[in-house]
Steps between C-alpha positions, in 0.01 A plus 500: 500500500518256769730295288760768443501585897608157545777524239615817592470364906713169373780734371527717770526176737723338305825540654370491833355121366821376418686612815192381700559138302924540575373508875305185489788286288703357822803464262529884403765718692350745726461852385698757718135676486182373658148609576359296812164492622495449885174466707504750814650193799551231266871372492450379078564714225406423146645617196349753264737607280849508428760721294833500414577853541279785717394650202354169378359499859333857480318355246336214618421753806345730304314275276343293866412890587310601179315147461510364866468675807297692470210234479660362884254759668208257431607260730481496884710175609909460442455169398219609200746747388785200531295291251384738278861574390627205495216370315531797231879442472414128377243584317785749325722243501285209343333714214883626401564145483226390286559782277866368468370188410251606279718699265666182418176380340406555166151668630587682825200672585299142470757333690485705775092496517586106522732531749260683690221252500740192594591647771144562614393194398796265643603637769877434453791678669607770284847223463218309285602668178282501179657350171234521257116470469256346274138457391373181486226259568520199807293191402344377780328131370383667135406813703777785386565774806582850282760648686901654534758271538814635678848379524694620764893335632340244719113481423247444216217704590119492317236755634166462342202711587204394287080500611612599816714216621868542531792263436840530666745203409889535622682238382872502642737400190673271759205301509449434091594187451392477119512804209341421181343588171148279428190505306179305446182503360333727794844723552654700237867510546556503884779540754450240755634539887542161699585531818472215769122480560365728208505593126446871365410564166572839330457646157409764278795691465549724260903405487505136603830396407595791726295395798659156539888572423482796790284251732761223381763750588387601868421175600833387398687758652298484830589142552834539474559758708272300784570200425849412369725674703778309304410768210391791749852640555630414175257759300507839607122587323356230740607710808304804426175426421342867529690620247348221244249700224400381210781579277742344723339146503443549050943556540503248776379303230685610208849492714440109607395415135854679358724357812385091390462552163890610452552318849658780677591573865237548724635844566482631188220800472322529102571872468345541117350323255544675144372415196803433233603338226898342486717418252543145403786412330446091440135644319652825389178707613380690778302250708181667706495468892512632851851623653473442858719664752613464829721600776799289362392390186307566134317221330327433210218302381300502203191473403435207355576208753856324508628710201760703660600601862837674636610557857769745532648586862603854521817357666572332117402858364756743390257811324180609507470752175238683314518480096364735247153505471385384118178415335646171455637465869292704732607541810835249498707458826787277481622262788867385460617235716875335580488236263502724166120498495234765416147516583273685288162631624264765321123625536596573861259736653638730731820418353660819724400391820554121425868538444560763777328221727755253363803661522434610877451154619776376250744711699365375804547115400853584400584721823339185693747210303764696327662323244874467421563516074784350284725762284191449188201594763301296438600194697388498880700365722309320821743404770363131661627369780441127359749386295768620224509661230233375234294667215088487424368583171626850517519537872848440688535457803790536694632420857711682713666235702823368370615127452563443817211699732250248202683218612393626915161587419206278626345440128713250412322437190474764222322335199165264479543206586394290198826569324703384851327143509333406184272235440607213346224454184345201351495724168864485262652848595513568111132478458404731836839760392322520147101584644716755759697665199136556272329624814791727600508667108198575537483667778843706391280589181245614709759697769658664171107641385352538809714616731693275781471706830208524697368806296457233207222523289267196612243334265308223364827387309680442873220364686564204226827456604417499838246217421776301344702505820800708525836385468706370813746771393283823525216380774630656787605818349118547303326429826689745663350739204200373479412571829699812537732342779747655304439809627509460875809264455669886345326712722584347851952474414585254836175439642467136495862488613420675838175311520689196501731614775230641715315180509759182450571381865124611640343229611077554560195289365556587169822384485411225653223426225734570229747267593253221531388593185860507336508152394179482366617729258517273183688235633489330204712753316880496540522820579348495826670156587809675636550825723610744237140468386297489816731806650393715207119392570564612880609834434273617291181379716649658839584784291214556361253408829770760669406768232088390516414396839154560417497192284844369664501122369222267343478196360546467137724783497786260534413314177443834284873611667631199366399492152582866474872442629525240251493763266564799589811627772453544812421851574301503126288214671446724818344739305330307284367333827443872592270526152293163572406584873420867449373595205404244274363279755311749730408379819566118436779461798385597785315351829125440359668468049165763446685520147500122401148462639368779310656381153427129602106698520548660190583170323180316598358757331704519193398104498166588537533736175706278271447151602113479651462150359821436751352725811129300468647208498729571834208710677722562815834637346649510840721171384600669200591830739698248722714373251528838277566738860874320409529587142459853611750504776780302344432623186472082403853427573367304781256284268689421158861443436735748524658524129117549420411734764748771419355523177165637701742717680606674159142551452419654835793745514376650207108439502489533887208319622266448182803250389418256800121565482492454117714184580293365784167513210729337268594211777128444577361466112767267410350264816172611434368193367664313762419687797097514381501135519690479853260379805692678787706768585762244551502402157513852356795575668642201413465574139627825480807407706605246256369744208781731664778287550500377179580857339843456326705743345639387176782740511611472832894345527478384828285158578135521681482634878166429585263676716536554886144407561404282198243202570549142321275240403549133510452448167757449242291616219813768322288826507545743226716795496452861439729763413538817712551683175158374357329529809572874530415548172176415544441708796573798286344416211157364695516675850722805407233724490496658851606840530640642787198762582291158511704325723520801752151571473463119623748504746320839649155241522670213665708707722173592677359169502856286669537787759138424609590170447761532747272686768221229461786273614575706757161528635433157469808396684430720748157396587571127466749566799274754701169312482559184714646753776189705508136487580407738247301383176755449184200715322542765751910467520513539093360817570706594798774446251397695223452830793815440668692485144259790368692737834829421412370652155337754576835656667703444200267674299495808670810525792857619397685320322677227768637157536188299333777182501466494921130495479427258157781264455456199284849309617311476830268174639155547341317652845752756562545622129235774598561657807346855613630774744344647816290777319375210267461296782240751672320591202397130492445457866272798496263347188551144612543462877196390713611685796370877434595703776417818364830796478752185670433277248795633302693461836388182518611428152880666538506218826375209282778595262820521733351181645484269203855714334683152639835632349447864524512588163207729468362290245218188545386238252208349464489218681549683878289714374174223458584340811434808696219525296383186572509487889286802514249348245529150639731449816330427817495700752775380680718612173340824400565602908868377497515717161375754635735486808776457282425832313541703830853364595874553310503457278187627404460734694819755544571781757471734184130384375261759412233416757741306740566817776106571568449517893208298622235737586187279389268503874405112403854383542472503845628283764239573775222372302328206691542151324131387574271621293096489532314380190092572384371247705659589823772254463898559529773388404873478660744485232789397730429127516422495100834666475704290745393184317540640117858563565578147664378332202648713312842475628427102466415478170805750383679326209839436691700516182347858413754792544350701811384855393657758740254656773347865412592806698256764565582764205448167229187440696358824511544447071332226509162607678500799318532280176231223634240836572513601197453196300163504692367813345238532312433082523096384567609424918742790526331570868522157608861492376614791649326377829723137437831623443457754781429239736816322341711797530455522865591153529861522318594810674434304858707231359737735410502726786594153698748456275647821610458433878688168492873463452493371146275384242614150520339449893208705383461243187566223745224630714254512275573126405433376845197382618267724587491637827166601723343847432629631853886438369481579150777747452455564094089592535368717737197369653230797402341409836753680641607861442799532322819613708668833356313476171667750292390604115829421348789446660831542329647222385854373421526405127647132498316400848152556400457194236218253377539231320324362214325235709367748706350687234342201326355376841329842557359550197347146534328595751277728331267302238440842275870525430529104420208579266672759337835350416310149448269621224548389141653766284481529152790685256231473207397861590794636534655339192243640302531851635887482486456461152307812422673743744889417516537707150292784690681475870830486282430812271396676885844414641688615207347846483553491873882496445518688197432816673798663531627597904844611630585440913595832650848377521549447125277832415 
């Protein structure tokens, strides 16, 4: 019964829910209608509901009358009443939410129970959203913990309950620095958690293959959003991490494995994956696969590895069309394309919806690039802005400029530039024309079978080819179909044309780079010997850094330019230079290369697999990583001659990055023997330098160019020669193996590991240059570091989305790459800070943070943040006073602070108090003299080079008593403190109150510097023999007249021997580390429901 109230209760509350959650999103319009609830003399309304028409309105009224108002009577206070409502109206708002989530789940009556208890048990802000949940079992030693495992966007959570003792563990995926899959004889198959100081243990899951690919998944997608900001803004799904569920990170998954395995744009979204079969002609048989589609394109791939693949751009397509349905073809749809080609696919489920799909976003693609047709149709016609006229395979392209605007134009030169200055050979041209003429037949026998476009059929039969090298003639025209350049060259008519306008003539540091870098370019090679060469090579770097400024220039991206100019034209090789950066080299140029380091990663472990006699033998692969961190970059043109290094170029435009990892196995086993005897690093690099400059290519015209960073040894000893073709044989045949899910399974593993690589850097950096500037232990200031970073975290998980770049930039010095903002600031301040002074603390803490903001930014790093830090832990006196002086003057302290306009109203601050004072044994004491004396050796010992702090008017000190009294309270000697800085008070306001009386605070300085006059003629100190003339209990005071200086203040308080003792005592941030660690989640999670409820000012109501 109680059950179907609740359903029928959800219903009925169900539009109110959803225009209760419009009010709380900050980017939604605001309704015309609204329902405000205003306590009687408060100037804040909040928002209850909202409507977009009165009759939507009524509603909501109607439905808060029925189920709402009436149970108000109960209460007796405003403010209850306040609470209660807004307290039901998230309540509303959070179980509509968790329903919404929990339909998306296969169970969603368990999921919401689940979300339920996590949010009991954890604590989290409701922006803490659940992904998925699982039972499981956490070893401790060989003790397992039974217990639920949950997964949430920035957590992995256990809760255990078992014999009554309970387990909590929260384990930020930031902090993982290690995700794997191990077993031993005590453990059955385990998941195993390393983080910096610990190792957790889970298993027994029903589903574990599950378990680890969704863990693998968050953790990878929780690092990049926090800590690669060079990726952040590039992916959209990384910006909206309470939206991830479970089925988005499974096609999170499934779209990066289809965009590298055809090596498509990063842009590209996997729409469908449909079982199929398709038609191969060159087998004459339906071949079984998986059609996969996308926003511009519809692949192929089928089942068993490397037999058949297709890529067809929907730019390239002409029809989409159903067939008749047969027993013998059920469910055909043919795709035509503009080369005279048909695709046939059947045993498409869904067939209906499929093509209606297609044909939509066909019609977009085409509205998006419209195409131009010859008379026959079925020739496109792409205008370029490049060169001439000139055909490709069955592609022409033509450009609009006349003769004579082509002989104007800036790209002076419109074909590759082999042809244009050719090699003179050590081979007889008949014997290199002949091996050109076999290789070129049979790659027109394959053209005339398999198709010659980019929609061509691709297969075992071509990746042979490929192996063989392809033929001068055709190079540049297959890579550019290979790698799908071709595409972007005929989608973007005149866009490297106006690139190249926009940015000749700009001169900034990457132009600067790239011209030093011009003539580095192969110098060796005749074609970059003269200008026509190295002009080409200019324009398309500053074109493309002015089209990425993101990546903007790097180095190696001048050799890779020049290669592909040799052999392609110029605007082909921009967009085949487009092709390398973007897509099939993801994230290799840019500031930190995350991409090269994570494949260099992956390849120790691919040596690890497939040569462990090798990685024994060399137990620290770093030299291998050294040397092979190039391969991957340059893409070995740097490292073996160039005839012999385009052949590995062949390979990579159509195996994308297994070709140079299959390549780099093949390098090392053919050295193996060699490099297992070598004694040093030195030697192993030595060998496999010589190993690779000693590749030839037997079918190469042109003579040797050798490599730009080769190494030679003294001997003369001839060394023997291998062929390029035979060596990349053998990396098929032995190595080729690796299949593109393996490969981005492994990149996924070592992406984790070389961005906590990087941060370990970081941290280490940071406190190797913090550590001799601080008193603080390097123990204690590891952990420092690990809360300050954990704050800046902490905020990204759960603010708005905002500029993380201003707060977490890696381009910066190593101490200011993590920098936190006021709020942040204070949150610390209040967990860390030795000085407790009760409700001003957080005053206290907004002062500390305009005080060390050198550069007004509103954001601090680390290391200003430690030395404060450390002069309240460990700074004599003399330095925590002048701190604390500084933190009640600009600018510090501003006309505007919270706390700063409080009159002075406390009956100790006085200025008719005596200054002798009797003491338990009947003694007394006259503070003048003491005084008088402090502040001449004071003033003597000053530092002379020491910037003078400016003197303190009466409003700053006013702030600073009050903050002084309440840093006393609730210490062991709070009476005997109070008593001290009383008697201190009194003092500075005489001083002061002299101050006033003379004519400037220069003579009254100068007064208290000379000697010491007799009691009788003291004019600062009245003599308390005497009564005092016109005392009065205040008297008003001009702000700017009234000043002390910080002298003064450090004089009086020396005076008293309670207050020395209490800024003089040792202090240790042990404690507070230790509870910083357990409560900054919990003071957090308070702050952010503190903002999340909902209030509108009067003004905006």
């Amino acid at each position: 019964m109680w059950t179907e109230q609740r359903q029928r209760w959800r219903r009925a509350a169900g539009r109110l829910v959803g225009a209760l959650d419009a009010v709380l999103d900050s980017s939604a319009r605001v309704a015309p209608f609204r329902i405000l609830l205003q306590v009687p003399g408060s100037q804040v309304y909040s928002p209850i509901a909202c409507g977009a028409t009165l009759e939507e309105i009524n509603q909501h009224w109607d439905w808060l009358e029925q189920n709402l108002l009436h149970t108000l009577s109960v209460f007796d206070n405003k403010d209850d009443i306040a609470s209660f409502v807004k307290g039901k109206v998230k309540a509303l708002i959070a179980e509509e939410a968790s329903s919404r989530l929990a339909e998306q789940e296969e169970e969603p009556e368990k999921f919401r129970e689940a979300l339920v208890k996590f949010a009991a048990r954890f604590n989290f802000p409701e922006a803490e959203k659940l992904v998925t949940y699982y039972s499981c079992c956490c070893w401790k030693g060989r003790v397992p913990r039974q217990g639920w495992l949950y997964l949430s966007i920035n957590h992995l959570c256990f809760y255990s309950f078992f014999l009554g003792k309970e387990l909590k563990l929260v384990i930020p995926w930031v902090d993982i620095q290690k995700l794997e899959r191990t077993s031993n004889v005590f453990l059955t198959d385990t998941i195993r958690i390393t983080t910096q100081n610990k190792e957790r243990d889970f298993s027994m899951f029903l589903n574990l293959d599950e378990v680890f690919r969704i863990m693998e998944q968050l953790a990878d997608v929780t690092l990049r959003r926090l800590l690669d900001n060079e990726v952040f803004d590039l992916d959209p799904d990384l910006q909206e991490p309470s939206q991830i569920t479970k089925r988005d990170l499974e096609a999170r998954a499934q779209n990066e494995f289809f965009r590298a395995f055809f090596r498509l744009p990063r842009k590209e979204k996997l729409r469908a994956v449909v079982d199929c079969a398709l038609w191969t002609p060159f087998s004459r048989c339906h071949t079984a696969g998986r059609m996969f589609t996308s926003d511009s394109y519809i692949c192929f791939a089928s089942r068993e590895d490397g037999r058949c693949t297709v890529v067809l751009p929907l730019r390239e397509v002409v029809s989409i069309e159903k067939m008749e349905d047969t027993s013998l073809l059920p469910n055909p749809i043919i795709v035509s394309i503009r080369s005279k080609m048909a695709f046939q696919f059947i045993e498409l489920r869904d067939r209906e919806g499929l093509v209606e799909s297609l044909l939509a976003r066909l019609k977009q693609v085409h509205a998006d690039h419209p195409v131009r047709y010859d008379d026959d149709m079925t020739t496109p016609v792409f205008y370029s802005s490049m060169c001439g006229d000139h055909k490709f395979g069955d592609l022409e392209m033509v450009s609009p400029q006349s003769s004579e605007e082509s002989e104007k134009s800036p790209l002076p030169c419109p074909e590759s530039l082999t042809p244009v200055f050719p090699q003179s050979g050590s081979q007889s041209p008949d014997s290199h024309l002949s091996r050109e003429q076999i290789k070129v037949s049979l790659w027109n026998d394959h053209f005339s079978e398999y198709g010659r476009t980019v929609c061509m059929f691709r297969t075992e039969k071509i990746r042979k080819l490929v192996a063989m090298g392809i033929p001068e003639a055709l190079r540049g025209r297959l890579w550019l179909l290979f790698s799908d350049a071709v595409t972007d060259l005929g989608s973007n008519p005149g866009y490297y044309g106006k690139l190249v306008e926009e940015s000749l003539g700009r001169c900034c540091l990457v132009t600067e780079e790239i011209e030093r870098d011009l003539h580095r370019s192969l110098p060796e090679h005749p074609a970059f010997q003269n200008e026509t060469g190295i002009a080409a090579l200019r324009r398309v770097l500053t074109a493309y850094a002015h089209r990425n400024p993101r990546i903007g220039y790097c180095q190696s991206m001048n050799i890779l330019t020049s290669v592909l100019l040799l052999y392609a034209k110029e605007e082909e090789a921009f967009w085949l230079l487009v092709a390398v950066c973007e897509r099939m080299l993801p994230d290799y140029f840019n500031h930190r290369v995350i991409g090269a380091q994570v494949d260099q990663s992956v390849f120790e472990e691919l040596i690890k697999e497939h040569l462990p006699e090798l990685a024994e033998h060399m137990n620290d692969l770093s030299a291998l990583a050294s040397v092979s961190l190039s391969w991957f970059l340059t893409l070995f043109l740097s490292i073996m001659p160039l005839e012999s290094a385009v052949n590995v170029m062949d390979c990579f435009f159509y195996d994308g990055i297994k070709a140079i990892f299959q390549l780099g196995l093949a390098v090392l086993e053919a050295t193996a023997e060699e490099l297992c005897s070598s004694k040093d690093d030195g030697q192993a690099l030595m060998i496999l330098s010589r190993f690779l400059d000693h590749i030839k290519n037997e079918d190469s015209p042109g003579p040797s160019i050798g490599s730009h960073h080769a190494f030679f040894s003294d001997d003369q000893e001839p060394y023997p020669v291998t062929d390029i073709a035979d060596l990349i044989r053998d990396s098929y045949e032995k190595f080729g193996d690796q299949s593109v899910e393996h490969i981005e399974h492994l990149r996924c593993k070592h992406r984790i590991r070389v961005l906590q690589g990087h941060e370990d850097t970081t941290r280490q950096n940071v406190l190797r240059v913090v550590i001799p500037e601080v008193s603080i232990s390097p123990e204690d200031l590891e952990e420092l570091y690990d809360l300050f970073k954990r704050e800046h975290m902490l905020s990204c998980y759960w603010a708005q989305p905002g500029p993380v770049a201003l707060r977490h930039d890696p381009s910066r010095p190593y101490a200011e790459q993590y920098r936190i903002d006021a709020r942040q600031f204070t949150r610390l301040f209040l967990l860390l800070s030795p000085w407790t002074c009760g409700a001003h603390t957080e005053i206290l803490a907004e002062r500390t943070f305009r005080l060390l903001d050198d550069n007004v930014d509103q954001l601090l790093e680390f290391r200003a943040f430690t030395s404060c830090l450390d002069i309240m832990y460990n700074g004599e006196m003399n330095e925590k006073i002048k701190l604390l002086y500084r933190l009640h003057i600009p600018p510090a302290l501003t006309e505007n602070d919270r706390d700063s306009q409080s009159p002075l109203k406390n009956p100790l601050l006085s200025t008719s108090r005596p200054l002798v004072f009797g003491k338990p044994n009947g003694d007394t004491v006259d503070y003048r003299k003491q005084l008088k004396q402090m502040i001449r050796d004071l003033a003597k010992e000053k530092d002379k080079t020491e910037k003078e702090l400016p003197k303190m008017s009466q409003r700053e000190f006013i702030q600073f008593c009050k903050t002084l009294y309440s840093m006393f309270h609730e210490d062991p000697e709070e009476n005997e403190l109070y008593q001290a800085i009383a008697t201190v008070t009194t003092l500075l306001l005489q001083i002061g109150e002299v101050g006033q009386r003379g004519s400037s605070s220069q003579e009254c300085s100068e007064e208290l510097q000379a000697p010491a006059p007799s009691p009788d003629q003291d004019s600062i100190f009245v003599d308390p023999g005497k009564p005092v003339q016109d005392a009065q209990p205040f008297p008003e005071v001009v702000e700017g007249v009234w000043t002390v200086s910080l002298e003064h203040i450090l004089a009086s308080l020396l005076t008293e021997q309670s207050l020395v003792n209490f800024f003089e005592k040792p202090l240790d941030i042990k404690p507070k580390l230790e509870n910083a660690k357990i409560n900054q989640y919990n003071l957090n999670n308070l702050e952010m429901s503190r903002h999340l409820q909902p209030e509108l000012k009067l003004g905006n109501a």
